[in-house]
Amino acid sequence: MEKSTPEPAEKTNMETVGSVVARDFRTAQVFEKYGIDFCCGGNLPLAQACRERGIDLAVLVCDLEETSAHPLERSQNYDAWELPFLADYIVNAHHGYLKESVPTITAYTNKIAQVHGPNHPEVVQIAQIFEKMATDLMQHLKSEEEQLFPAIRKLIELRKEGGAPNPEEIKKLKAVLAELGHEHDEVGAAVHEIRRLSKNYAVPADACNTFMVTYQKLEEFEDDLHKHVHLENNILFPKAAKL
């Protein structure tokens, strides 16, 4: 007997959060609405993600279908981009943002820790977490720009010329991908902890303007990181692993 083709509902159960967002980034807003992690937690099947959050899968699927009802513009179809182009985009849009914003946010978190720490000890923890994360991130960006992205470009050019890659180079590439993926998990955990400590970036009644701006910048940082990690975890890394 031939194996039956899964029904649409079965396919939905098996599809992962990350694959949905990789296909159409507009769906990220739906997952954010329900508090589902689509970047570091993108490997979870939809059904499991819904169970863990107490969400009705059918309701989520309806929201996803409504969001994706109109054709996707190529400028947002990241999954269709060539890997070198996607890598350049990540460097210009997301690495550029981090290099510009991280020093400022570090200074702000340290400042409110000094001023408001006695009454709000959580900001001391936030400053410590962010400072370590900032140090780790700068090394992470360097690894991508100096190791991963050049290796991807080299392999793609080799394939285009009809050459066969060195098995050792493939092994090295996969090791780098695994290490960078682990670092993404660590950064994701740090960001989640900052959100928890800040009570979803809720500004206390006795906070000054600097306190308010700091939380705004931390939330902006988290939003940018979600897209950044999604582009790598759910699109660039899986494709690079198949080169």
Short mmCIF file of C-alpha atoms in Angstrom, two decimals:
data_model
loop_
_atom_site.label_atom_id
_atom_site.label_comp_id
_atom_site.label_asym_id
_atom_site.label_seq_id
_atom_site.Cartn_x
_atom_site.Cartn_y
_atom_site.Cartn_z
CA MET A 1 0.00 0.00 0.00
CA GLU A 2 1.29 3.46 -0.89
CA LYS A 3 1.99 5.80 1.97
CA SER A 4 -0.72 8.44 2.12
CA THR A 5 0.14 12.09 1.70
CA PRO A 6 -0.27 14.04 4.96
CA GLU A 7 -3.39 16.12 5.18
CA PRO A 8 -2.95 19.93 5.52
CA ALA A 9 -3.55 19.74 9.28
CA GLU A 10 -0.85 17.06 9.61
CA LYS A 11 1.57 19.16 7.60
CA THR A 12 0.85 22.09 9.89
CA ASN A 13 1.57 19.97 12.95
CA MET A 14 4.93 18.90 11.51
CA GLU A 15 6.04 22.31 10.25
CA THR A 16 8.38 24.26 12.49
CA VAL A 17 7.98 27.84 13.65
CA GLY A 18 11.26 28.80 11.97
CA SER A 19 10.27 27.34 8.60
CA VAL A 20 7.04 29.34 8.60
CA VAL A 21 8.87 32.60 9.26
CA ALA A 22 11.62 31.69 6.78
CA ARG A 23 8.95 31.37 4.09
CA ASP A 24 7.24 34.64 5.03
CA PHE A 25 8.80 37.00 7.56
CA ARG A 26 5.48 38.81 7.99
CA THR A 27 4.33 35.85 10.10
CA ALA A 28 6.89 36.84 12.75
CA GLN A 29 4.40 39.39 14.08
CA VAL A 30 1.89 36.59 14.72
CA PHE A 31 4.40 34.57 16.74
CA GLU A 32 5.41 37.69 18.66
CA LYS A 33 1.74 38.33 19.43
CA TYR A 34 1.47 34.89 21.06
CA GLY A 35 4.87 35.03 22.74
CA ILE A 36 6.37 32.26 20.59
CA ASP A 37 10.13 32.45 19.98
CA PHE A 38 10.72 32.21 16.21
CA CYS A 39 14.50 32.71 16.16
CA CYS A 40 16.35 30.71 18.83
CA GLY A 41 13.28 28.52 19.36
CA GLY A 42 12.44 28.24 15.69
CA ASN A 43 13.06 24.49 15.49
CA LEU A 44 9.89 23.67 17.46
CA PRO A 45 6.93 22.21 15.51
CA LEU A 46 3.92 24.53 15.49
CA ALA A 47 1.77 22.09 17.44
CA GLN A 48 4.37 21.75 20.21
CA ALA A 49 4.94 25.51 20.40
CA CYS A 50 1.19 26.01 20.81
CA ARG A 51 0.92 23.34 23.51
CA GLU A 52 3.76 24.90 25.49
CA ARG A 53 2.10 28.33 25.38
CA GLY A 54 -1.49 27.11 25.84
CA ILE A 55 -2.53 28.38 22.42
CA ASP A 56 -5.19 26.93 20.11
CA LEU A 57 -3.30 25.71 17.03
CA ALA A 58 -6.30 26.34 14.76
CA VAL A 59 -6.49 29.98 15.89
CA LEU A 60 -2.77 30.47 15.30
CA VAL A 61 -2.98 28.92 11.83
CA CYS A 62 -5.89 31.23 10.92
CA ASP A 63 -3.82 34.25 11.98
CA LEU A 64 -0.84 33.01 9.96
CA GLU A 65 -2.97 32.46 6.86
CA GLU A 66 -4.54 35.89 7.16
CA THR A 67 -1.11 37.53 7.50
CA SER A 68 0.21 35.69 4.42
CA ALA A 69 -2.91 36.25 2.30
CA HIS A 70 -1.24 38.79 0.00
CA PRO A 71 1.80 37.98 -2.20
CA LEU A 72 5.16 38.53 -0.54
CA GLU A 73 7.34 41.30 -2.00
CA ARG A 74 10.78 40.13 -3.12
CA SER A 75 12.38 42.72 -0.83
CA GLN A 76 10.98 40.72 2.10
CA ASN A 77 11.47 37.26 0.62
CA TYR A 78 14.76 36.58 2.39
CA ASP A 79 14.51 32.85 1.72
CA ALA A 80 14.84 33.54 -2.03
CA TRP A 81 18.01 35.61 -1.73
CA GLU A 82 21.40 34.21 -2.74
CA LEU A 83 23.51 33.43 0.34
CA PRO A 84 26.26 36.02 -0.39
CA PHE A 85 23.60 38.71 -0.80
CA LEU A 86 21.89 37.63 2.42
CA ALA A 87 25.24 37.64 4.25
CA ASP A 88 25.93 41.19 3.01
CA TYR A 89 22.48 42.27 4.16
CA ILE A 90 23.06 40.79 7.63
CA VAL A 91 26.40 42.58 7.93
CA ASN A 92 25.10 45.93 6.70
CA ALA A 93 21.74 45.94 8.48
CA HIS A 94 22.27 43.94 11.67
CA HIS A 95 25.99 43.90 12.37
CA GLY A 96 26.04 47.60 11.59
CA TYR A 97 23.21 48.23 14.03
CA LEU A 98 24.92 46.24 16.80
CA LYS A 99 28.28 47.94 16.37
CA GLU A 100 26.60 51.33 16.56
CA SER A 101 24.08 50.69 19.34
CA VAL A 102 25.78 48.27 21.75
CA PRO A 103 28.29 50.80 23.20
CA THR A 104 25.47 53.28 23.79
CA ILE A 105 23.19 50.74 25.44
CA THR A 106 26.07 49.48 27.60
CA ALA A 107 26.71 53.02 28.82
CA TYR A 108 23.01 53.57 29.55
CA THR A 109 22.54 50.30 31.44
CA ASN A 110 25.62 51.02 33.56
CA LYS A 111 24.40 54.52 34.30
CA ILE A 112 20.93 53.52 35.51
CA ALA A 113 22.53 50.70 37.53
CA GLN A 114 24.65 53.27 39.37
CA VAL A 115 21.82 55.75 39.90
CA HIS A 116 18.81 53.48 40.43
CA GLY A 117 20.48 50.28 41.63
CA PRO A 118 19.71 50.84 45.35
CA ASN A 119 15.94 51.03 44.67
CA HIS A 120 15.85 48.76 41.62
CA PRO A 121 18.45 45.98 42.01
CA GLU A 122 17.20 44.36 38.81
CA VAL A 123 18.92 47.07 36.73
CA VAL A 124 22.28 46.08 38.22
CA GLN A 125 21.72 42.53 36.98
CA ILE A 126 20.57 43.83 33.60
CA ALA A 127 23.74 45.91 33.24
CA GLN A 128 25.93 42.92 34.09
CA ILE A 129 24.10 40.61 31.68
CA PHE A 130 24.17 43.13 28.86
CA GLU A 131 27.86 43.93 29.28
CA LYS A 132 28.84 40.24 29.03
CA MET A 133 26.47 39.74 26.11
CA ALA A 134 27.96 42.78 24.34
CA THR A 135 31.49 41.37 24.67
CA ASP A 136 30.38 37.97 23.38
CA LEU A 137 28.44 39.52 20.50
CA MET A 138 31.38 41.51 19.17
CA GLN A 139 33.46 38.32 18.97
CA HIS A 140 30.49 36.55 17.39
CA LEU A 141 30.22 39.19 14.65
CA LYS A 142 33.95 38.92 14.00
CA SER A 143 33.69 35.14 13.58
CA GLU A 144 30.88 35.53 11.07
CA GLU A 145 32.58 38.28 9.07
CA GLU A 146 36.07 36.75 9.05
CA GLN A 147 35.31 33.00 9.00
CA LEU A 148 31.76 32.00 8.14
CA PHE A 149 30.72 34.42 5.42
CA PRO A 150 34.03 34.21 3.47
CA ALA A 151 33.85 30.40 3.66
CA ILE A 152 30.31 30.45 2.26
CA ARG A 153 31.33 32.70 -0.63
CA LYS A 154 34.36 30.52 -1.39
CA LEU A 155 32.28 27.33 -1.51
CA ILE A 156 29.60 28.90 -3.70
CA GLU A 157 32.20 30.16 -6.18
CA LEU A 158 33.83 26.72 -6.21
CA ARG A 159 30.48 25.04 -6.94
CA LYS A 160 29.78 27.51 -9.76
CA GLU A 161 33.13 26.64 -11.34
CA GLY A 162 32.30 22.94 -11.13
CA GLY A 163 34.83 22.17 -8.43
CA ALA A 164 34.45 19.84 -5.48
CA PRO A 165 34.99 21.29 -2.00
CA ASN A 166 37.65 19.88 0.29
CA PRO A 167 35.99 17.59 2.88
CA GLU A 168 38.05 19.27 5.61
CA GLU A 169 36.64 22.67 4.61
CA ILE A 170 33.10 21.30 4.81
CA LYS A 171 33.86 19.80 8.21
CA LYS A 172 35.29 23.10 9.42
CA LEU A 173 32.28 25.04 8.09
CA LYS A 174 29.84 22.78 9.92
CA ALA A 175 31.84 23.13 13.15
CA VAL A 176 31.70 26.92 12.84
CA LEU A 177 27.95 26.77 12.17
CA ALA A 178 27.40 24.61 15.27
CA GLU A 179 29.45 26.94 17.48
CA LEU A 180 27.70 30.06 16.18
CA GLY A 181 24.31 28.41 16.67
CA HIS A 182 25.24 27.64 20.29
CA GLU A 183 26.24 31.28 20.76
CA HIS A 184 22.85 32.34 19.40
CA ASP A 185 21.20 30.22 22.10
CA GLU A 186 23.28 31.93 24.79
CA VAL A 187 22.46 35.41 23.51
CA GLY A 188 18.78 34.48 23.25
CA ALA A 189 18.76 33.27 26.87
CA ALA A 190 20.42 36.52 28.00
CA VAL A 191 17.83 38.64 26.19
CA HIS A 192 14.98 36.61 27.70
CA GLU A 193 16.46 37.12 31.16
CA ILE A 194 16.69 40.89 30.62
CA ARG A 195 13.06 40.95 29.53
CA ARG A 196 12.09 38.96 32.63
CA LEU A 197 14.06 41.18 35.01
CA SER A 198 12.63 44.34 33.45
CA LYS A 199 9.07 42.94 33.58
CA ASN A 200 8.74 43.31 29.79
CA TYR A 201 10.51 46.68 29.84
CA ALA A 202 7.98 48.25 32.20
CA VAL A 203 9.37 51.61 33.35
CA PRO A 204 8.95 52.19 37.13
CA ALA A 205 7.00 55.22 38.32
CA ASP A 206 10.10 56.79 39.92
CA ALA A 207 12.26 56.37 36.78
CA CYS A 208 14.09 59.24 35.10
CA ASN A 209 14.23 59.92 31.35
CA THR A 210 17.51 57.99 31.03
CA PHE A 211 15.85 54.94 32.60
CA MET A 212 12.98 55.17 30.10
CA VAL A 213 15.33 55.59 27.12
CA THR A 214 17.44 52.65 28.29
CA TYR A 215 14.46 50.31 28.34
CA GLN A 216 13.35 51.59 24.94
CA LYS A 217 16.79 50.88 23.52
CA LEU A 218 16.89 47.43 25.11
CA GLU A 219 13.56 46.55 23.52
CA GLU A 220 14.74 47.88 20.15
CA PHE A 221 17.89 45.78 20.56
CA GLU A 222 15.78 42.68 21.23
CA ASP A 223 13.56 43.30 18.20
CA ASP A 224 16.57 43.67 15.90
CA LEU A 225 18.24 40.59 17.38
CA HIS A 226 15.14 38.47 16.76
CA LYS A 227 15.22 39.23 13.03
CA HIS A 228 19.01 38.93 12.89
CA VAL A 229 19.09 35.49 14.53
CA HIS A 230 16.08 34.33 12.51
CA LEU A 231 17.82 35.13 9.21
CA GLU A 232 20.81 33.09 10.30
CA ASN A 233 19.25 30.20 12.26
CA ASN A 234 16.32 29.57 9.94
CA ILE A 235 17.70 30.53 6.52
CA LEU A 236 21.43 31.15 6.16
CA PHE A 237 22.83 28.44 8.47
CA PRO A 238 20.66 25.55 7.15
CA LYS A 239 21.47 26.46 3.53
CA ALA A 240 25.18 26.86 4.30
CA ALA A 241 25.22 23.41 5.92
CA LYS A 242 24.09 21.91 2.59
CA LEU A 243 26.79 23.53 0.44
#
